[in-house]
XYZ file of C-alpha atoms in Angstrom:
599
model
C 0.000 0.000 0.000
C 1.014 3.627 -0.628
C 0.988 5.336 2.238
C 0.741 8.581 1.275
C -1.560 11.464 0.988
C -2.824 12.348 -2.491
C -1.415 15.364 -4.064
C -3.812 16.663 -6.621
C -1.450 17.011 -9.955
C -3.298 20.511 -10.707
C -3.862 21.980 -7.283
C -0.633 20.725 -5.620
C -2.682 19.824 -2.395
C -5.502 18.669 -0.081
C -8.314 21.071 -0.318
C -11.544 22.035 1.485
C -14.705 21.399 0.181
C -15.185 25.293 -0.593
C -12.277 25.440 -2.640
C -13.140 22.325 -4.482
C -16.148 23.596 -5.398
C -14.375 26.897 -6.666
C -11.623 25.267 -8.712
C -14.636 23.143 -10.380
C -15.865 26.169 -11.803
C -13.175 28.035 -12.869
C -12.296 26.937 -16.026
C -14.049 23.693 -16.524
C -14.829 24.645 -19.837
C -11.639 24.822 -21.371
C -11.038 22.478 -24.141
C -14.872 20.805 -24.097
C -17.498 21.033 -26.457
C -20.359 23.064 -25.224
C -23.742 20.186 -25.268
C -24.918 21.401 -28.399
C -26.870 18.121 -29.200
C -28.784 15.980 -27.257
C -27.454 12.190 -26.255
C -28.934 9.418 -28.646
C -28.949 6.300 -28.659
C -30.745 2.923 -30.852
C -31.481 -0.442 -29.701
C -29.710 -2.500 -32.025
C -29.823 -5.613 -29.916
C -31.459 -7.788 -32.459
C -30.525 -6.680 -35.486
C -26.742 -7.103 -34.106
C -27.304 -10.821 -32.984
C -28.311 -10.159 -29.177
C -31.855 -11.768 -28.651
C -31.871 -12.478 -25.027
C -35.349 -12.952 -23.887
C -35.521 -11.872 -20.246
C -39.172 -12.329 -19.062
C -40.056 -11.387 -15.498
C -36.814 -10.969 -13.731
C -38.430 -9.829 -10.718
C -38.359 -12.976 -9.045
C -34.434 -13.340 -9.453
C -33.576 -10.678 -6.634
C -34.932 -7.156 -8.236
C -32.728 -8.076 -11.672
C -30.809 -10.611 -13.278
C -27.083 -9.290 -14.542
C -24.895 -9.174 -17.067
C -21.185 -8.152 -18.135
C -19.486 -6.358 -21.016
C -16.135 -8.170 -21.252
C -13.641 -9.580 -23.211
C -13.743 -13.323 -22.570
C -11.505 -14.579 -25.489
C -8.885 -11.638 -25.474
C -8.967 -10.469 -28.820
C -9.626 -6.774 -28.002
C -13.353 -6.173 -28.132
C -16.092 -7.014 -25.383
C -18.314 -9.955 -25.530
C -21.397 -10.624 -23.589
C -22.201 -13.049 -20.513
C -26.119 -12.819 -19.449
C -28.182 -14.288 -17.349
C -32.198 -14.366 -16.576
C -33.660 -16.029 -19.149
C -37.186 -18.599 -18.033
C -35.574 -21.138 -19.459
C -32.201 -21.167 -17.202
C -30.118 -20.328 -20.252
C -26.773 -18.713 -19.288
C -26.557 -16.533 -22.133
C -22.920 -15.796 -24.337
C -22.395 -13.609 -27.389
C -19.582 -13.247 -28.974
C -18.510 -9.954 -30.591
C -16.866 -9.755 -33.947
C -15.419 -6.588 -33.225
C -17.809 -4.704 -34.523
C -20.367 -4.980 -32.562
C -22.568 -7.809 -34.271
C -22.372 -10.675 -32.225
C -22.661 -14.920 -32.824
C -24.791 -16.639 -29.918
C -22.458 -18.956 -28.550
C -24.474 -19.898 -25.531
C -25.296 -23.415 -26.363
C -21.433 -24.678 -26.287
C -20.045 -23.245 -23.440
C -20.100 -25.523 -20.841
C -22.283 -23.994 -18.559
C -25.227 -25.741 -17.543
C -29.272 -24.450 -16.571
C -29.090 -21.843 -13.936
C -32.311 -20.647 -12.364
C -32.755 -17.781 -9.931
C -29.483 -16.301 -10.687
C -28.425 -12.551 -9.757
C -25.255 -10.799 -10.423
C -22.579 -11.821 -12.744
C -19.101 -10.564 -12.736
C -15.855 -11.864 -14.174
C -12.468 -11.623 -13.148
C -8.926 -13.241 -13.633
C -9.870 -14.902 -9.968
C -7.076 -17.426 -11.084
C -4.032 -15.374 -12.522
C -3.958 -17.064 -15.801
C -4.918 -14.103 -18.261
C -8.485 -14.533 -18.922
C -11.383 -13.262 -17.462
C -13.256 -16.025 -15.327
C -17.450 -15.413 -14.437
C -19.420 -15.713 -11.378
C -22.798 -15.474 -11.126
C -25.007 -15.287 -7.684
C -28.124 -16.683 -7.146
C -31.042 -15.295 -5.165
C -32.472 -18.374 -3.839
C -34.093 -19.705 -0.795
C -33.099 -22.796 1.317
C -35.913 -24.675 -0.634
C -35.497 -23.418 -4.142
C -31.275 -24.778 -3.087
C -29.793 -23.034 -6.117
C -26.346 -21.790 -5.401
C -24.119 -19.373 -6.988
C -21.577 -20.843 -9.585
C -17.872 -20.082 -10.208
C -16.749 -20.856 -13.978
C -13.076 -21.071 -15.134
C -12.653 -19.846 -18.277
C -10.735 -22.515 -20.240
C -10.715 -20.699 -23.876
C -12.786 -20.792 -26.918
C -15.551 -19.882 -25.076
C -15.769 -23.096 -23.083
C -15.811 -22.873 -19.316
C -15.934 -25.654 -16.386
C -17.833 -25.190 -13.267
C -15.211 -25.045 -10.039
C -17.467 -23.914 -7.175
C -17.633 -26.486 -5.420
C -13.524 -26.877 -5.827
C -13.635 -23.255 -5.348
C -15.508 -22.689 -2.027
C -17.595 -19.922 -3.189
C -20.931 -22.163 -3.596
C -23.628 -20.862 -1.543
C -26.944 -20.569 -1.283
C -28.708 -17.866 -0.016
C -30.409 -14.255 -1.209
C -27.209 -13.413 -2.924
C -27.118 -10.039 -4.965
C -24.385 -8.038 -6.437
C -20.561 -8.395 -6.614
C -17.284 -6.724 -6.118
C -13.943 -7.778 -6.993
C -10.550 -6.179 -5.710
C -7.419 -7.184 -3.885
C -7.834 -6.437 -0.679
C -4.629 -7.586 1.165
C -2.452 -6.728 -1.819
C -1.066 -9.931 -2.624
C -1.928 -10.171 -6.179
C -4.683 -12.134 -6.007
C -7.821 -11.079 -6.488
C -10.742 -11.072 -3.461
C -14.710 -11.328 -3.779
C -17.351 -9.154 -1.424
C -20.667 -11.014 -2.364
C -23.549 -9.037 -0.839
C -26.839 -10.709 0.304
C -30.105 -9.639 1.176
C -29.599 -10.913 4.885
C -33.308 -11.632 6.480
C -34.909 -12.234 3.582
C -37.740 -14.661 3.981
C -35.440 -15.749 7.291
C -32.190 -16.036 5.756
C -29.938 -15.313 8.461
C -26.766 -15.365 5.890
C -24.636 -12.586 6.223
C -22.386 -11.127 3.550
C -19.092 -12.553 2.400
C -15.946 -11.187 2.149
C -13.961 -14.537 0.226
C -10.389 -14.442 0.506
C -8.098 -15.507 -2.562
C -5.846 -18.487 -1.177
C -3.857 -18.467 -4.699
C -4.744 -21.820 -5.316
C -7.851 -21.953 -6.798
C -9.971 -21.409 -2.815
C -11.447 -19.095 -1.463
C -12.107 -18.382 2.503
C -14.642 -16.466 3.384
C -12.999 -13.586 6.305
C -16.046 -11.615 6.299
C -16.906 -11.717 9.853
C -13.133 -12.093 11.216
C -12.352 -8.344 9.605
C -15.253 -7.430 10.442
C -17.245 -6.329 7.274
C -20.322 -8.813 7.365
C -22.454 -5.666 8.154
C -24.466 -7.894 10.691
C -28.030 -8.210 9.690
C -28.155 -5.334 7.308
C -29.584 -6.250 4.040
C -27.057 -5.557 1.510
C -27.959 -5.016 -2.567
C -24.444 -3.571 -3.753
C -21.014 -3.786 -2.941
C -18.524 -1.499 -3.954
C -14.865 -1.488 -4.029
C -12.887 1.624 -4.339
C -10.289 3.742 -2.908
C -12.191 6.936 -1.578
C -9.684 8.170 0.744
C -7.373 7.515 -2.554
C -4.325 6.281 -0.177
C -3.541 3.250 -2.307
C -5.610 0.297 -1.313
C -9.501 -0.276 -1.492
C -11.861 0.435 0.574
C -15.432 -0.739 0.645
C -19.196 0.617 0.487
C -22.133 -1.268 0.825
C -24.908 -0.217 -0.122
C -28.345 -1.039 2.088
C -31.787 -1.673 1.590
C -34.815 -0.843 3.492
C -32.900 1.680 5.789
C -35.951 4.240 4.920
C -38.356 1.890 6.450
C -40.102 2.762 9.986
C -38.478 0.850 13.023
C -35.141 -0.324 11.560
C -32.104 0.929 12.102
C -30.161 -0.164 8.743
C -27.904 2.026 6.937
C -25.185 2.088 4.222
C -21.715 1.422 5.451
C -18.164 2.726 5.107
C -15.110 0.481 5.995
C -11.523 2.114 5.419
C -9.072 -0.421 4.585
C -5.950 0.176 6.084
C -3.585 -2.303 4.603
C -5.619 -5.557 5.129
C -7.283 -4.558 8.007
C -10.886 -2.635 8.249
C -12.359 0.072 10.362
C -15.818 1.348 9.799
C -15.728 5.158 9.335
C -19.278 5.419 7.914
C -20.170 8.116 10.662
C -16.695 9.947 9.931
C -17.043 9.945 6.040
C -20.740 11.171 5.864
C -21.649 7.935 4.252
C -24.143 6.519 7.062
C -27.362 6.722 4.941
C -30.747 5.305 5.982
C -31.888 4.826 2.705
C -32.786 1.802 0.354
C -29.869 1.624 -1.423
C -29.728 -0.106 -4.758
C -27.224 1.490 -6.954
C -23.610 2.824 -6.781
C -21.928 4.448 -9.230
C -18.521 5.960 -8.677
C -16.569 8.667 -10.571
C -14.803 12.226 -9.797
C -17.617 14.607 -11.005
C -15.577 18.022 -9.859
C -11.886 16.982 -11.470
C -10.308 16.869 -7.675
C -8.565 14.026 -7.733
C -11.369 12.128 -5.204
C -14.184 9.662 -5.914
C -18.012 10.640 -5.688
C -20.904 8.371 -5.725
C -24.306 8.450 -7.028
C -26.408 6.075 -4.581
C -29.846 5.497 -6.031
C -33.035 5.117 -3.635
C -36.851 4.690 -3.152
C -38.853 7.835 -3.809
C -39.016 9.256 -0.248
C -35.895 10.572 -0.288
C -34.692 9.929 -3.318
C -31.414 9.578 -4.957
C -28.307 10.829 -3.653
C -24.902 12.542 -5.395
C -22.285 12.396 -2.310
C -19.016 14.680 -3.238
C -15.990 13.825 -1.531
C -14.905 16.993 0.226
C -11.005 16.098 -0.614
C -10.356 15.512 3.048
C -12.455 12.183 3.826
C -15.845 12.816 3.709
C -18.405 13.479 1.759
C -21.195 16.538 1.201
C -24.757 15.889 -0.133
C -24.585 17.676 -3.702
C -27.992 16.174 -5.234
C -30.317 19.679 -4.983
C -27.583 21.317 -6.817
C -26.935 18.578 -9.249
C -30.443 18.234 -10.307
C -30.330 14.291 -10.289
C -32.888 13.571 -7.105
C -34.607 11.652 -9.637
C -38.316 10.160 -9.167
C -39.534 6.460 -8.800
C -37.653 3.054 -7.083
C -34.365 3.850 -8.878
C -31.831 0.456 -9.260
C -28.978 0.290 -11.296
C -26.669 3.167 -12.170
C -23.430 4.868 -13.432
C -21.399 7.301 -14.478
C -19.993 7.563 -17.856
C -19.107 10.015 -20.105
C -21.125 9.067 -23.131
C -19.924 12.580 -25.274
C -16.668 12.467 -24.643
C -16.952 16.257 -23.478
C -15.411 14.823 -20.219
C -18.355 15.485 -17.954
C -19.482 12.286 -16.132
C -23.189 11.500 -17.141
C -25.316 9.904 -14.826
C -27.843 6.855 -15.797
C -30.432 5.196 -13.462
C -32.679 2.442 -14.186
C -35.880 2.892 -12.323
C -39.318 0.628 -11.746
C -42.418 2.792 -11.588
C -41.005 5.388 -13.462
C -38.820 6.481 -16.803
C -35.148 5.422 -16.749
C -33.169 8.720 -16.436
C -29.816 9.977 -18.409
C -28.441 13.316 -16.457
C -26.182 15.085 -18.912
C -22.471 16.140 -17.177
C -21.547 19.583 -17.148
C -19.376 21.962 -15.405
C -20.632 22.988 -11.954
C -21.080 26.211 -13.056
C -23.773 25.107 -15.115
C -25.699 22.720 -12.759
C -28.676 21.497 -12.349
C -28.058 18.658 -14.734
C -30.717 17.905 -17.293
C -32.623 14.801 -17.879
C -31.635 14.079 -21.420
C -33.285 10.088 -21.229
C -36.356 10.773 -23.447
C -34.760 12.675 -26.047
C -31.692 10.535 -25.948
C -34.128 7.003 -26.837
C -33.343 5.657 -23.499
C -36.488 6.208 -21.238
C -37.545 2.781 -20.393
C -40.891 2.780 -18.896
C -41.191 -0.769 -17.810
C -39.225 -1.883 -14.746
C -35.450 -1.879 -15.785
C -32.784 -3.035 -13.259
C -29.340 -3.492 -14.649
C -26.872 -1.328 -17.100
C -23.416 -1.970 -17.703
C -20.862 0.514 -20.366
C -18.678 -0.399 -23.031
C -17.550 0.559 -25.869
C -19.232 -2.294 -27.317
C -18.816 -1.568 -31.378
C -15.290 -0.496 -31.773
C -16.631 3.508 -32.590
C -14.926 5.195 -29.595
C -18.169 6.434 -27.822
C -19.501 4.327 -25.142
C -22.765 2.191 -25.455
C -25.172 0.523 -22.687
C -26.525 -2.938 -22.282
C -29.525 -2.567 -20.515
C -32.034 -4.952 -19.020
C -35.891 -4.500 -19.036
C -38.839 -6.679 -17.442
C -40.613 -9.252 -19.496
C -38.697 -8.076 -22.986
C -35.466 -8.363 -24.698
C -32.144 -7.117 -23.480
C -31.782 -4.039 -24.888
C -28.104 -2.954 -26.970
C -28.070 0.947 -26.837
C -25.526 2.249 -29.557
C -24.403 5.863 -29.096
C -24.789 7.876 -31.795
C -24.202 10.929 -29.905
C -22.990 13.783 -32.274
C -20.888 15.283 -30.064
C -18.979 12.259 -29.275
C -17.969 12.331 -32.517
C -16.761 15.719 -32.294
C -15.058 15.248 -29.161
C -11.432 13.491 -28.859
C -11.113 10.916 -26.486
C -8.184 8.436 -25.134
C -8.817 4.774 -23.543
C -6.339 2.828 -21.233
C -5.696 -0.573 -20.215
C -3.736 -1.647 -17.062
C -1.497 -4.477 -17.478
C 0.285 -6.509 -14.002
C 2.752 -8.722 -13.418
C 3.007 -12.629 -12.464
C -0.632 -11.938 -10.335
C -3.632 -9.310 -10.330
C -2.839 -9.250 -14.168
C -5.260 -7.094 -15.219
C -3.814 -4.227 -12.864
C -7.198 -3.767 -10.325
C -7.364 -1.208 -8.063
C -4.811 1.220 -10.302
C -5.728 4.517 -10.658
C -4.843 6.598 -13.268
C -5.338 10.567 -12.933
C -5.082 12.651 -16.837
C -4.888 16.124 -17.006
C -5.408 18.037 -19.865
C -6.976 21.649 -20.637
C -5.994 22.717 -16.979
C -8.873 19.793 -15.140
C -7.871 16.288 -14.137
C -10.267 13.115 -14.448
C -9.787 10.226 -12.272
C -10.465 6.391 -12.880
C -10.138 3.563 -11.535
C -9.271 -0.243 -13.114
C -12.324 -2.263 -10.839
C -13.983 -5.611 -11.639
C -18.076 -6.239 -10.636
C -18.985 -2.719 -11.126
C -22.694 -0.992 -9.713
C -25.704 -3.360 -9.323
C -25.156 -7.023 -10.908
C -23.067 -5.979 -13.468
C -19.475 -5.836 -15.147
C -18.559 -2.881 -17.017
C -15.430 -3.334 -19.833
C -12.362 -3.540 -17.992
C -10.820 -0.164 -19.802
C -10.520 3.347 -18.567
C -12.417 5.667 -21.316
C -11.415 9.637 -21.246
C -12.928 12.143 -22.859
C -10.942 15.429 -23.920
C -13.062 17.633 -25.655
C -11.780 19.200 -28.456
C -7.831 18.683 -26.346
C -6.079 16.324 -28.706
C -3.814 14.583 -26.172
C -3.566 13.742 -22.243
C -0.728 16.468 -21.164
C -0.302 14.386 -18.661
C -0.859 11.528 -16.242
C -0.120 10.116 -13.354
C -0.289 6.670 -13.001
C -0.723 4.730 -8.982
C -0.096 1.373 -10.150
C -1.842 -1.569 -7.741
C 1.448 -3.174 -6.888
C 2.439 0.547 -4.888
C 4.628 2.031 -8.326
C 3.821 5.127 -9.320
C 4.291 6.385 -13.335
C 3.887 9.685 -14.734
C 3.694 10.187 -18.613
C 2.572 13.227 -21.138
C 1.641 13.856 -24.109
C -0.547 10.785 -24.588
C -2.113 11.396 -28.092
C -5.786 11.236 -28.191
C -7.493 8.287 -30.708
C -5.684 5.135 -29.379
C -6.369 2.359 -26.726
C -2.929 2.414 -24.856
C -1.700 0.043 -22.403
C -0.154 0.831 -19.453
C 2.792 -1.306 -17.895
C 4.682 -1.000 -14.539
C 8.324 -0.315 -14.708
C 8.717 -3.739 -14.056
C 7.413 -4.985 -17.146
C 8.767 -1.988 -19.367
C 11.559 -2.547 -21.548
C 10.570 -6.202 -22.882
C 9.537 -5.315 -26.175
C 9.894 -8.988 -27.885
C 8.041 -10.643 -24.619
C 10.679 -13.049 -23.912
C 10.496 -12.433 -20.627
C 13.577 -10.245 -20.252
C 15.186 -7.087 -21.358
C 18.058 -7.803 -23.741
C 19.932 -6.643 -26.876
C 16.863 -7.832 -28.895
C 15.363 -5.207 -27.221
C 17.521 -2.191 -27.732
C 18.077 -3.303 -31.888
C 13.791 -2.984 -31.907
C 13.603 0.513 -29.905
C 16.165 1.365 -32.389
C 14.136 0.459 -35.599
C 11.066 1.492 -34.178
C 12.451 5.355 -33.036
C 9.885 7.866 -34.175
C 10.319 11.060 -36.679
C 9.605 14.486 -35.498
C 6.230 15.182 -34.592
C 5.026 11.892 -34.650
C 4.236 9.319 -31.387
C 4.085 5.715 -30.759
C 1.662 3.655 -31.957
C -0.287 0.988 -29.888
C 2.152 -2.001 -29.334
C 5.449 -0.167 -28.918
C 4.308 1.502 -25.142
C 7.185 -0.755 -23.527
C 9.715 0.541 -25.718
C 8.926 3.854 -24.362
C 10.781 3.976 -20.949
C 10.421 8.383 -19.909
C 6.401 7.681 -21.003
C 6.108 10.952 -23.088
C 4.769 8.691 -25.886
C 7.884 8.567 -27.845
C 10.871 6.584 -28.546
C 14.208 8.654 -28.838
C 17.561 7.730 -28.470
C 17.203 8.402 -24.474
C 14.478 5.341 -24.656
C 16.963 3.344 -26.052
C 19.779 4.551 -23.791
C 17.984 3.304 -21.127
C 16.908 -0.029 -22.749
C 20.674 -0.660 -22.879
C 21.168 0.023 -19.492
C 18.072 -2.049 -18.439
C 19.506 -4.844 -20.330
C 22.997 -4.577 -19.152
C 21.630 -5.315 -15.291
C 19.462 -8.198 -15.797
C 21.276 -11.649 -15.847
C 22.131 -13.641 -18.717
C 19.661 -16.716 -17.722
C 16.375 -16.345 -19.422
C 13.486 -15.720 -16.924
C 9.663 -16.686 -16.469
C 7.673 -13.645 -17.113
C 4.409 -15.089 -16.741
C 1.171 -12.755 -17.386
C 3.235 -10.221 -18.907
C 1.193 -10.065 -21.692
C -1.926 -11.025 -20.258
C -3.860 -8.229 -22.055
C -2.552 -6.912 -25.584
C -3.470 -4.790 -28.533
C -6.326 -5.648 -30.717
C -4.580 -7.918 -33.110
C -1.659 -8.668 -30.976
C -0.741 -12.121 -28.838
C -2.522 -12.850 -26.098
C -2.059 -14.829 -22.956
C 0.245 -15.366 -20.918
């Protein structure tokens, strides 16, 4: 863990909340395209190859889930969902463009009924993404929540019982993240607790490395008794270099109980509750978080949806630990039983946008904008996005290959519906996408954060796995710049406690980020060597011109070039490692579109 305090790489410090608020609206506006269009969006579900019947999905614990990911590592996001009447587990594979082949019937997987949340995760350090998927079931109904390994091909073979993670109980959402730091990768699996009598408390299941987990839930304290839990989240809000968690809580609102939503601050393996400290003890009936820096000061904010009593909530992190109610200003109370939600900036203007799935009323998309400029506005109906039915579940991705992010969206007794953004301004707008790349274990980098500043305003994200309510969102980190046509620059917090700063990342490219440790191998052979310094040579750029996508480890002073002080240092780096070929396994876990993949 880093233990450090944050230093905001515009503001040079900690700040207040008032001076947060004042450097949000100075100069927010520089570099971004004005809204001059509303969001839009189609349903191309069917006509791209997605015809996922979900009937009533009620019964399956308020929503059945679904992820955006890239199970066979060739660059572009598939799709794992769940919920159909018939038990199918359903599995599309993308072609890249977006138009997907239904590969559901060959995978493996068996029948599931009553299942809730899916996420996936490298749970097994072997460089593809693995799924679970929860089930909301009752001691009778005895259908527990399955683990599958991903074997390739789109084939995968059930380990729970191997694993330790089957259970059965009124399981709902989950989170992913390394909570110990040791590389491998942890599950928080939230349940309903009291449900129809279920006395089953959340789990917090430890990685053993070896395929098993252990659930330490209780023993650090972070069961959250007999609270009834929808959503998990993991993410560093104190931004100190580890993960801490917030759960989110149902029926807090109702008369007689005393259930809230938690906060437990991890410090290095070990948790304290601070929910009283942090501002974040809501009674509420929590059923979404989304997470994102909405003011550019280097902090996380969440957007916590509710029942209509109170409604929803936007909680601003004040930059020194807590967090300050922001919804009246913000405009995005919202009306109805809200569920799902998140943040995403779908025109690439980079103002976070805000959609919430509701039951009982229209689905609502809040357009970003500088503070300046709040309230948000509801852009849902004119956007094509307005579900009236009961909707539950979203997940974000850039799902055909355009640069602009779409939705997958869930809705009762219909289809799943395939939102493509056709924004106009997010095709005027530049943009810039990251991947996070580990080494030997945690390969796909969790819990690194990477801050890029550009236009004089610095956006924050985070590399998490099992993402909001019941979903997975695609494991990259999607910028938009406005009309700024490349990250100035960035500073990277790597998960294994490295820091890296680059500039001048140019905008229109999916980049991949290494840690120093796995920077300078530019052939993969596990090791830096002469090899190495003959391709850095051949590969040097002109004047004027960067990188392209595939060269980043070649690039050792990360200003997105490679000069004769790059290769310099290549010779040096080579020079200090021994002769005897080493085992760099994962190193190239996640690659380029087009490039090898695996380990």
């Amino acid at each position: 863990m880093r233990n450090k305090r944050y230093v905001h790489p515009v503001q040079g410090s900690l700040r207040t909340r008032s001076v947060c608020l004042a450097a949000g609206v100075i100069g927010l506006c520089a570099g971004g395209v004005l809204a001059s269009s509303p969001l839009s969006f189609t349903d191309e579900a069917v006509a791209r190859g997605v015809n996922y019947p979900l009937g009533t999905i009620v019964g399956n614990g308020w929503g059945s889930g679904f992820a955006l990911s890239d199970m066979d590592n060739d660059g572009d996001v598939d799709i794992v969902v769940v919920g159909a009447a018939s038990g199918q587990i359903g599995v599309y594979e993308n072609d890249g463009t977006g138009n997907f082949t239904n590969r559901s019937l060959t995978t493996g997987m068996g029948l599931m009924f009553k299942p809730s949340g899916v996420s996936t995760v490298d749970y097994d350090n072997d460089g593809d993404l693995d799924i679970f998927i929860g089930s909301y079931s009752s001691a009778a109904d005895n259908h527990p929540s399955r683990l599958y390994r991903n074997d390739g091909g789109f084939t995968f073979t059930d380990v729970t019982a191997a694993s330790g993670l089957e259970s059965v109980c009124r399981g709902m959402a989950a989170a992913w993240g390394d909570y110990n730091q040791d590389g491998n990768i942890d599950l928080y699996y939230s349940v309903r607790t009291l449900t129809g009598g279920d006395l089953q408390t959340n789990f917090l299941f430890h990685n053993n490395g070896d395929g098993t987990f252990t659930d330490v839930a209780v023993a650090l304290n972070v069961d959250s008794e007999d609270y009834p839990t929808l959503v998990p989240s993991f993410f560093d809000y104190d931004h100190d270099g580890d993960d801490d968690i917030y759960l989110g809580t149902d029926r807090g609102s109702s008369a007689g109980t005393s259930w809230t939503n938690r906060m437990y601050r991890n410090d290095g393996g070990v948790f304290t509750e601070v929910s009283v400290a942090t501002n974040t003890l809501l009674s509420m009936d929590c059923m979404g978080i989304a997470v994102g820096d909405v003011n550019f000061d280097g902090f996380f904010d969440m957007y916590l949806t509710n029942s209509p009593g109170d409604g929803n909530f936007l909680m601003v992190s004040d930059g020194a630990g807590a967090f300050v109610d922001q919804t009246a200003a913000s405009g995005t109370i919202g009306a109805g039983f809200a569920w799902g939600t998140v943040m995403a900036d779908f025109d690439n203007d980079s103002y976070l946008d805000i959609y919430v799935n509701s039951m009982m009323s229209a689905n609502r998309l809040f357009r970003g904008a500088p503070l300046a400029s709040w309230p948000m506005v509801d852009e849902a109906q004119a956007a094509g996005v307005d579900i009236a039915d009961w909707s539950f579940c979203v997940a974000v991705a850039d799902i055909d290959g355009d640069n602009d992010l779409d939705m997958l969206v869930c809705e009762n007794n219909s289809t799943l519906k395939l939102y493509i953004n056709n924004s106009p301004d997010a095709a005027l707008n530049n943009w810039v996408r990251f991947r996070t790349v580990g080494k030997d274990t945690n390969l796909y980098a969790l819990g690194t954060m990477v801050s890029v500043t550009t236009g004089g305003k610095t956006q924050l994200r985070e590399s998490r796995a099992g993402v909001n309510y019941k979903v997975a969102d695609e494991q990259v980190m999607h910028f938009g710049l406005g009309l700024e046509t490349q990250a100035d620059s960035m500073l990277v917090e790597f998960n294994d406690g490295t820091d890296r700063n680059y500039t001048n990342a140019p905008s229109g490219d999916l980049w991949t980020l290494y840690p120093m440790s796995l920077m300078g191998d530019a052939n993969g052979n596990g090791r830096v060597d002469l090899n190495d310094v003959v391709l850095a040579l051949l590969a040097r750029t002109k004047s004027g011109q960067s990188i392209k996508p595939g060269q980043e480890r070649m690039d050792i002073d990360g200003d997105f070039v490679i000069d004769m002080s790059d290769v310099v240092a290549l010779w040096r780096m080579a020079n200090q490692q021994p002769r005897k070929t080493v085992s760099n396994s994962g190193s190239s876990a996640i690659s380029p579109k087009g490039a090898a993949v695996g380990p």
